């Protein structure tokens, strides 16, 4: 944690508590470049990225934000070098094992969203354990998108609904937005109000395509391992300056 972060335990006075995003989503980009700039292997960037994520989660809780979703591994990330993929899978598993007690103490409910069936069995077991143990926690909803792809999520929802129609359980006219949402990995979690992407890339990279329909997007050049509470404060100030019209005229 940086000096700036320690100064920002409380919600900064220039933020309006009533107009905070209920749900913040983050694309944690730039770990590899951060490491390269320090002369370190890429994996060290991911390791530092975990520290940033932990502080971001704590910060959301400290400041009264009720949901955080982090894009940890996309369906496209399998195309990375095998050693990096292996490192990430091992890292997820280790972090989950080490942090479960802390998540219970901090009243965090963790969920994983994505196609979990393709993950290594030992990681799947940790995921299941953490989701079950934290399922009644209410301090903050923490979702981790792992082997997640927005298009894949939409296709699997269509398939599930088509099967119900085929079995005569529902009629095509019953399909509406609310029924569709019930078949997404994120069911039960409100849509993100704010998407933050680090490292200056201006894409959403197949992340929460359905859920992001009206999210405000904030992009910073800062690499994810350097993203701190001062940066988050700037993102929230920018969010509170936005005029959210949801397609309407005021
Ligand atoms: C993107 O940076 C980062 C990732 C693909 C991995 C992020 C994962 C973590 C921070 C670990 C989270 C852990 C848990 C348990 C939730 P990049 O590698 O694409 O960076 P680059 O664009 O500079 O190459």
mmCIF file of C-alpha atoms and ligand atoms in Angstrom:
data_model
loop_
_atom_site.group_PDB
_atom_site.id
_atom_site.type_symbol
_atom_site.label_atom_id
_atom_site.label_comp_id
_atom_site.label_asym_id
_atom_site.label_seq_id
_atom_site.Cartn_x
_atom_site.Cartn_y
_atom_site.Cartn_z
ATOM 1 C CA UNK A 1 0.000 0.000 0.000
ATOM 2 C CA UNK A 2 1.360 3.440 -0.871
ATOM 3 C CA UNK A 3 1.540 6.456 1.456
ATOM 4 C CA UNK A 4 -1.428 7.905 -0.440
ATOM 5 C CA UNK A 5 -3.497 4.807 0.232
ATOM 6 C CA UNK A 6 -2.966 4.910 3.982
ATOM 7 C CA UNK A 7 -4.266 8.487 4.023
ATOM 8 C CA UNK A 8 -7.547 7.451 2.432
ATOM 9 C CA UNK A 9 -9.147 5.092 4.955
ATOM 10 C CA UNK A 10 -12.354 7.138 5.043
ATOM 11 C CA UNK A 11 -14.465 8.144 2.068
ATOM 12 C CA UNK A 12 -12.839 11.369 0.756
ATOM 13 C CA UNK A 13 -14.908 14.427 1.666
ATOM 14 C CA UNK A 14 -15.376 15.552 -1.944
ATOM 15 C CA UNK A 15 -17.292 12.367 -2.804
ATOM 16 C CA UNK A 16 -21.050 12.201 -2.346
ATOM 17 C CA UNK A 17 -21.853 9.021 -0.420
ATOM 18 C CA UNK A 18 -25.364 8.952 -1.895
ATOM 19 C CA UNK A 19 -24.079 8.863 -5.484
ATOM 20 C CA UNK A 20 -21.378 6.213 -5.260
ATOM 21 C CA UNK A 21 -21.507 3.410 -7.817
ATOM 22 C CA UNK A 22 -23.167 0.363 -6.306
ATOM 23 C CA UNK A 23 -21.004 -1.927 -8.399
ATOM 24 C CA UNK A 24 -17.506 -1.289 -9.784
ATOM 25 C CA UNK A 25 -15.925 -3.588 -12.378
ATOM 26 C CA UNK A 26 -12.195 -3.568 -13.120
ATOM 27 C CA UNK A 27 -10.074 -4.746 -16.034
ATOM 28 C CA UNK A 28 -6.728 -5.166 -14.288
ATOM 29 C CA UNK A 29 -4.480 -4.474 -17.238
ATOM 30 C CA UNK A 30 -0.760 -3.717 -17.416
ATOM 31 C CA UNK A 31 0.726 -6.263 -15.002
ATOM 32 C CA UNK A 32 3.161 -7.587 -17.612
ATOM 33 C CA UNK A 33 4.288 -4.129 -18.748
ATOM 34 C CA UNK A 34 4.677 -2.970 -15.170
ATOM 35 C CA UNK A 35 6.976 -5.925 -14.454
ATOM 36 C CA UNK A 36 8.983 -5.410 -17.646
ATOM 37 C CA UNK A 37 9.583 -1.756 -16.741
ATOM 38 C CA UNK A 38 10.993 -2.881 -13.396
ATOM 39 C CA UNK A 39 13.205 -5.449 -15.135
ATOM 40 C CA UNK A 40 11.170 -8.296 -13.605
ATOM 41 C CA UNK A 41 9.471 -11.355 -15.152
ATOM 42 C CA UNK A 42 5.806 -10.804 -16.149
ATOM 43 C CA UNK A 43 4.566 -13.059 -13.373
ATOM 44 C CA UNK A 44 5.854 -10.595 -10.774
ATOM 45 C CA UNK A 45 3.364 -8.105 -12.191
ATOM 46 C CA UNK A 46 0.520 -10.544 -11.517
ATOM 47 C CA UNK A 47 1.799 -11.090 -7.999
ATOM 48 C CA UNK A 48 1.790 -7.345 -7.343
ATOM 49 C CA UNK A 49 -1.589 -7.164 -9.032
ATOM 50 C CA UNK A 50 -3.035 -9.361 -6.291
ATOM 51 C CA UNK A 51 -1.911 -6.830 -3.646
ATOM 52 C CA UNK A 52 -3.619 -4.051 -5.612
ATOM 53 C CA UNK A 53 -6.815 -6.086 -5.879
ATOM 54 C CA UNK A 54 -6.831 -6.839 -2.163
ATOM 55 C CA UNK A 55 -6.499 -3.157 -1.314
ATOM 56 C CA UNK A 56 -9.156 -2.220 -3.861
ATOM 57 C CA UNK A 57 -11.586 -4.683 -2.269
ATOM 58 C CA UNK A 58 -10.839 -3.319 1.192
ATOM 59 C CA UNK A 59 -11.211 0.228 -0.121
ATOM 60 C CA UNK A 60 -14.632 -0.525 -1.633
ATOM 61 C CA UNK A 61 -15.685 -1.839 1.747
ATOM 62 C CA UNK A 62 -14.224 1.125 3.638
ATOM 63 C CA UNK A 63 -15.960 3.587 1.331
ATOM 64 C CA UNK A 64 -19.344 1.859 1.147
ATOM 65 C CA UNK A 65 -19.316 0.334 -2.354
ATOM 66 C CA UNK A 66 -21.336 -2.872 -2.272
ATOM 67 C CA UNK A 67 -19.979 -4.874 -5.236
ATOM 68 C CA UNK A 68 -16.653 -5.301 -7.034
ATOM 69 C CA UNK A 69 -15.999 -7.523 -10.050
ATOM 70 C CA UNK A 70 -12.451 -8.182 -11.293
ATOM 71 C CA UNK A 71 -11.499 -9.666 -14.671
ATOM 72 C CA UNK A 72 -8.863 -12.204 -13.645
ATOM 73 C CA UNK A 73 -8.718 -14.552 -16.651
ATOM 74 C CA UNK A 74 -10.529 -14.350 -19.968
ATOM 75 C CA UNK A 75 -11.494 -17.190 -22.300
ATOM 76 C CA UNK A 76 -8.804 -15.759 -24.621
ATOM 77 C CA UNK A 77 -6.058 -15.822 -21.956
ATOM 78 C CA UNK A 78 -5.479 -19.574 -22.553
ATOM 79 C CA UNK A 79 -3.495 -18.379 -25.581
ATOM 80 C CA UNK A 80 -0.718 -17.015 -23.316
ATOM 81 C CA UNK A 81 2.539 -18.953 -22.789
ATOM 82 C CA UNK A 82 1.900 -22.161 -20.854
ATOM 83 C CA UNK A 83 4.139 -21.112 -17.941
ATOM 84 C CA UNK A 84 2.138 -17.906 -17.475
ATOM 85 C CA UNK A 85 -1.204 -19.736 -17.597
ATOM 86 C CA UNK A 86 0.105 -22.298 -15.078
ATOM 87 C CA UNK A 87 1.412 -19.530 -12.859
ATOM 88 C CA UNK A 88 -1.933 -17.730 -12.871
ATOM 89 C CA UNK A 89 -3.921 -20.885 -12.042
ATOM 90 C CA UNK A 90 -1.566 -21.658 -9.146
ATOM 91 C CA UNK A 91 -1.708 -18.038 -8.002
ATOM 92 C CA UNK A 92 -5.540 -17.999 -7.943
ATOM 93 C CA UNK A 93 -5.575 -21.206 -5.931
ATOM 94 C CA UNK A 94 -2.958 -20.034 -3.450
ATOM 95 C CA UNK A 95 -4.547 -16.621 -2.951
ATOM 96 C CA UNK A 96 -7.947 -18.209 -2.350
ATOM 97 C CA UNK A 97 -6.537 -20.619 0.209
ATOM 98 C CA UNK A 98 -4.594 -17.859 1.994
ATOM 99 C CA UNK A 99 -7.333 -15.235 1.978
ATOM 100 C CA UNK A 100 -10.426 -17.232 2.907
ATOM 101 C CA UNK A 101 -10.089 -16.531 6.620
ATOM 102 C CA UNK A 102 -9.615 -12.793 5.936
ATOM 103 C CA UNK A 103 -12.647 -12.743 3.632
ATOM 104 C CA UNK A 104 -14.749 -14.286 6.395
ATOM 105 C CA UNK A 105 -13.433 -11.717 8.903
ATOM 106 C CA UNK A 106 -14.187 -8.884 6.473
ATOM 107 C CA UNK A 107 -17.677 -10.224 5.609
ATOM 108 C CA UNK A 108 -16.820 -10.647 1.894
ATOM 109 C CA UNK A 109 -19.001 -12.860 -0.287
ATOM 110 C CA UNK A 110 -16.891 -14.223 -3.142
ATOM 111 C CA UNK A 111 -18.278 -15.653 -6.390
ATOM 112 C CA UNK A 112 -16.593 -16.821 -9.531
ATOM 113 C CA UNK A 113 -18.169 -16.060 -12.876
ATOM 114 C CA UNK A 114 -17.152 -17.862 -16.049
ATOM 115 C CA UNK A 115 -16.884 -21.365 -17.416
ATOM 116 C CA UNK A 116 -15.356 -22.964 -14.346
ATOM 117 C CA UNK A 117 -15.531 -26.512 -15.707
ATOM 118 C CA UNK A 118 -12.329 -25.976 -17.735
ATOM 119 C CA UNK A 119 -10.243 -24.955 -14.697
ATOM 120 C CA UNK A 120 -7.827 -27.345 -12.943
ATOM 121 C CA UNK A 121 -9.724 -29.583 -10.445
ATOM 122 C CA UNK A 122 -7.719 -28.392 -7.428
ATOM 123 C CA UNK A 123 -8.575 -24.765 -8.256
ATOM 124 C CA UNK A 124 -12.219 -25.688 -8.774
ATOM 125 C CA UNK A 125 -12.294 -27.273 -5.331
ATOM 126 C CA UNK A 126 -10.913 -24.071 -3.709
ATOM 127 C CA UNK A 127 -13.409 -21.987 -5.689
ATOM 128 C CA UNK A 128 -16.301 -24.125 -4.520
ATOM 129 C CA UNK A 129 -15.122 -24.064 -0.920
ATOM 130 C CA UNK A 130 -14.724 -20.275 -0.890
ATOM 131 C CA UNK A 131 -18.115 -19.684 -2.530
ATOM 132 C CA UNK A 132 -19.916 -21.977 -0.103
ATOM 133 C CA UNK A 133 -18.162 -20.663 3.012
ATOM 134 C CA UNK A 134 -18.756 -17.002 2.184
ATOM 135 C CA UNK A 135 -22.278 -17.362 0.758
ATOM 136 C CA UNK A 136 -24.005 -15.689 3.720
ATOM 137 C CA UNK A 137 -21.550 -12.781 4.027
ATOM 138 C CA UNK A 138 -23.057 -9.401 3.277
ATOM 139 C CA UNK A 139 -20.292 -6.801 3.638
ATOM 140 C CA UNK A 140 -19.423 -6.758 -0.058
ATOM 141 C CA UNK A 141 -20.072 -8.913 -3.148
ATOM 142 C CA UNK A 142 -16.740 -9.771 -4.765
ATOM 143 C CA UNK A 143 -16.964 -11.473 -8.164
ATOM 144 C CA UNK A 144 -13.933 -12.856 -9.939
ATOM 145 C CA UNK A 145 -14.323 -13.400 -13.683
ATOM 146 C CA UNK A 146 -12.258 -16.508 -14.409
ATOM 147 C CA UNK A 147 -12.268 -18.268 -17.772
ATOM 148 C CA UNK A 148 -14.874 -15.647 -18.531
ATOM 149 C CA UNK A 149 -15.990 -14.416 -21.960
ATOM 150 C CA UNK A 150 -19.014 -12.181 -22.472
ATOM 151 C CA UNK A 151 -19.985 -13.782 -25.784
ATOM 152 C CA UNK A 152 -19.585 -17.280 -24.370
ATOM 153 C CA UNK A 153 -21.784 -16.286 -21.406
ATOM 154 C CA UNK A 154 -24.525 -15.017 -23.732
ATOM 155 C CA UNK A 155 -24.347 -18.142 -25.911
ATOM 156 C CA UNK A 156 -24.611 -20.489 -22.910
ATOM 157 C CA UNK A 157 -27.626 -18.502 -21.653
ATOM 158 C CA UNK A 158 -29.292 -18.826 -25.085
ATOM 159 C CA UNK A 159 -28.643 -22.544 -25.077
ATOM 160 C CA UNK A 160 -30.145 -23.005 -21.613
ATOM 161 C CA UNK A 161 -33.250 -20.998 -22.563
ATOM 162 C CA UNK A 162 -33.635 -22.836 -25.881
ATOM 163 C CA UNK A 163 -33.543 -26.132 -23.990
ATOM 164 C CA UNK A 164 -36.349 -24.933 -21.707
ATOM 165 C CA UNK A 165 -38.427 -23.936 -24.731
ATOM 166 C CA UNK A 166 -37.748 -27.284 -26.386
ATOM 167 C CA UNK A 167 -38.885 -29.088 -23.238
ATOM 168 C CA UNK A 168 -42.076 -27.019 -23.229
ATOM 169 C CA UNK A 169 -41.225 -25.443 -19.858
ATOM 170 C CA UNK A 170 -41.494 -21.912 -21.264
ATOM 171 C CA UNK A 171 -42.821 -20.274 -24.428
ATOM 172 C CA UNK A 172 -40.717 -18.006 -26.685
ATOM 173 C CA UNK A 173 -42.941 -15.072 -25.584
ATOM 174 C CA UNK A 174 -41.774 -15.654 -21.995
ATOM 175 C CA UNK A 175 -38.240 -14.645 -22.941
ATOM 176 C CA UNK A 176 -37.516 -11.122 -21.773
ATOM 177 C CA UNK A 177 -34.532 -9.287 -20.300
ATOM 178 C CA UNK A 178 -35.263 -10.401 -16.787
ATOM 179 C CA UNK A 179 -35.544 -14.085 -17.756
ATOM 180 C CA UNK A 180 -32.362 -13.779 -19.817
ATOM 181 C CA UNK A 181 -30.457 -12.311 -16.861
ATOM 182 C CA UNK A 182 -31.435 -15.318 -14.775
ATOM 183 C CA UNK A 183 -29.262 -17.433 -17.063
ATOM 184 C CA UNK A 184 -26.146 -15.292 -16.872
ATOM 185 C CA UNK A 185 -23.252 -16.174 -14.564
ATOM 186 C CA UNK A 186 -23.872 -12.874 -12.775
ATOM 187 C CA UNK A 187 -27.509 -13.538 -11.801
ATOM 188 C CA UNK A 188 -28.382 -11.851 -8.546
ATOM 189 C CA UNK A 189 -25.674 -9.179 -8.824
ATOM 190 C CA UNK A 190 -26.650 -5.695 -10.054
ATOM 191 C CA UNK A 191 -25.069 -4.399 -13.278
ATOM 192 C CA UNK A 192 -21.803 -2.442 -12.941
ATOM 193 C CA UNK A 193 -22.233 1.332 -12.755
ATOM 194 C CA UNK A 194 -18.549 2.001 -13.342
ATOM 195 C CA UNK A 195 -15.932 0.123 -15.351
ATOM 196 C CA UNK A 196 -12.294 0.989 -14.677
ATOM 197 C CA UNK A 197 -9.596 -0.155 -17.077
ATOM 198 C CA UNK A 198 -5.940 0.428 -16.302
ATOM 199 C CA UNK A 199 -2.933 0.772 -18.644
ATOM 200 C CA UNK A 200 -4.623 3.111 -21.131
ATOM 201 C CA UNK A 201 -6.244 0.484 -23.384
ATOM 202 C CA UNK A 202 -9.651 1.612 -24.640
ATOM 203 C CA UNK A 203 -11.467 -1.684 -25.078
ATOM 204 C CA UNK A 204 -13.872 -3.777 -23.058
ATOM 205 C CA UNK A 205 -12.285 -7.036 -24.245
ATOM 206 C CA UNK A 206 -15.316 -9.326 -24.046
ATOM 207 C CA UNK A 207 -15.977 -8.377 -20.399
ATOM 208 C CA UNK A 208 -19.585 -8.346 -19.089
ATOM 209 C CA UNK A 209 -20.988 -7.423 -22.504
ATOM 210 C CA UNK A 210 -24.630 -7.677 -21.452
ATOM 211 C CA UNK A 211 -24.168 -6.181 -17.992
ATOM 212 C CA UNK A 212 -22.123 -3.196 -19.171
ATOM 213 C CA UNK A 213 -24.972 -1.679 -21.232
ATOM 214 C CA UNK A 214 -25.088 1.548 -19.184
ATOM 215 C CA UNK A 215 -21.801 1.443 -17.280
ATOM 216 C CA UNK A 216 -19.697 4.583 -17.176
ATOM 217 C CA UNK A 217 -16.193 3.833 -18.448
ATOM 218 C CA UNK A 218 -13.051 5.253 -16.835
ATOM 219 C CA UNK A 219 -9.650 4.601 -18.376
ATOM 220 C CA UNK A 220 -6.356 5.453 -16.718
ATOM 221 C CA UNK A 221 -2.800 5.123 -18.054
ATOM 222 C CA UNK A 222 -1.672 3.767 -14.679
ATOM 223 C CA UNK A 223 -0.632 0.101 -14.747
ATOM 224 C CA UNK A 224 -2.743 -2.120 -12.487
ATOM 225 C CA UNK A 225 0.026 -2.806 -9.888
ATOM 226 C CA UNK A 226 0.304 0.983 -9.346
ATOM 227 C CA UNK A 227 -3.458 1.594 -9.092
ATOM 228 C CA UNK A 228 -4.091 2.846 -5.547
ATOM 229 C CA UNK A 229 -6.752 4.603 -3.459
ATOM 230 C CA UNK A 230 -5.753 8.018 -4.791
ATOM 231 C CA UNK A 231 -6.349 6.717 -8.330
ATOM 232 C CA UNK A 232 -9.626 5.134 -7.296
ATOM 233 C CA UNK A 233 -10.639 8.441 -5.744
ATOM 234 C CA UNK A 234 -9.972 10.171 -9.095
ATOM 235 C CA UNK A 235 -12.059 7.559 -10.904
ATOM 236 C CA UNK A 236 -14.967 8.078 -8.499
ATOM 237 C CA UNK A 237 -14.731 11.887 -8.821
ATOM 238 C CA UNK A 238 -14.899 11.503 -12.604
ATOM 239 C CA UNK A 239 -17.868 9.134 -12.223
ATOM 240 C CA UNK A 240 -19.717 11.654 -10.051
ATOM 241 C CA UNK A 241 -19.214 14.346 -12.713
ATOM 242 C CA UNK A 242 -20.981 12.206 -15.328
ATOM 243 C CA UNK A 243 -24.551 12.889 -16.352
ATOM 244 C CA UNK A 244 -26.159 9.438 -16.447
ATOM 245 C CA UNK A 245 -29.214 9.753 -18.641
ATOM 246 C CA UNK A 246 -29.768 6.092 -19.590
ATOM 247 C CA UNK A 247 -30.876 7.198 -23.050
ATOM 248 C CA UNK A 248 -33.401 9.722 -21.714
ATOM 249 C CA UNK A 249 -33.484 13.505 -21.932
ATOM 250 C CA UNK A 250 -33.440 15.426 -18.650
HETATM 251 C C1 LIG B 1 -3.686 -8.422 -17.240
HETATM 252 O O1 LIG B 1 -2.386 -7.880 -17.326
HETATM 253 C C2 LIG B 1 -3.805 -9.252 -16.016
HETATM 254 C C3 LIG B 1 -4.204 -10.551 -15.978
HETATM 255 C C4 LIG B 1 -4.564 -11.331 -17.174
HETATM 256 C C5 LIG B 1 -4.255 -11.319 -14.707
HETATM 257 C C6 LIG B 1 -4.789 -10.567 -13.544
HETATM 258 C C7 LIG B 1 -4.846 -11.435 -12.371
HETATM 259 C C8 LIG B 1 -4.560 -11.050 -11.095
HETATM 260 C C9 LIG B 1 -4.143 -9.678 -10.717
HETATM 261 C C10 LIG B 1 -4.687 -12.067 -9.992
HETATM 262 C C11 LIG B 1 -6.048 -12.007 -9.345
HETATM 263 C C12 LIG B 1 -6.172 -13.085 -8.324
HETATM 264 C C13 LIG B 1 -7.309 -13.505 -7.747
HETATM 265 C C14 LIG B 1 -7.335 -14.680 -6.857
HETATM 266 C C15 LIG B 1 -8.591 -12.884 -8.011
HETATM 267 P P1 LIG B 1 -1.492 -8.285 -18.581
HETATM 268 O O2 LIG B 1 -0.732 -9.520 -18.229
HETATM 269 O O3 LIG B 1 -2.348 -8.393 -19.789
HETATM 270 O O4 LIG B 1 -0.506 -7.072 -18.686
HETATM 271 P P2 LIG B 1 0.135 -6.523 -20.048
HETATM 272 O O5 LIG B 1 -1.013 -5.972 -20.861
HETATM 273 O O6 LIG B 1 1.055 -5.457 -19.552
HETATM 274 O O7 LIG B 1 0.831 -7.657 -20.711
#
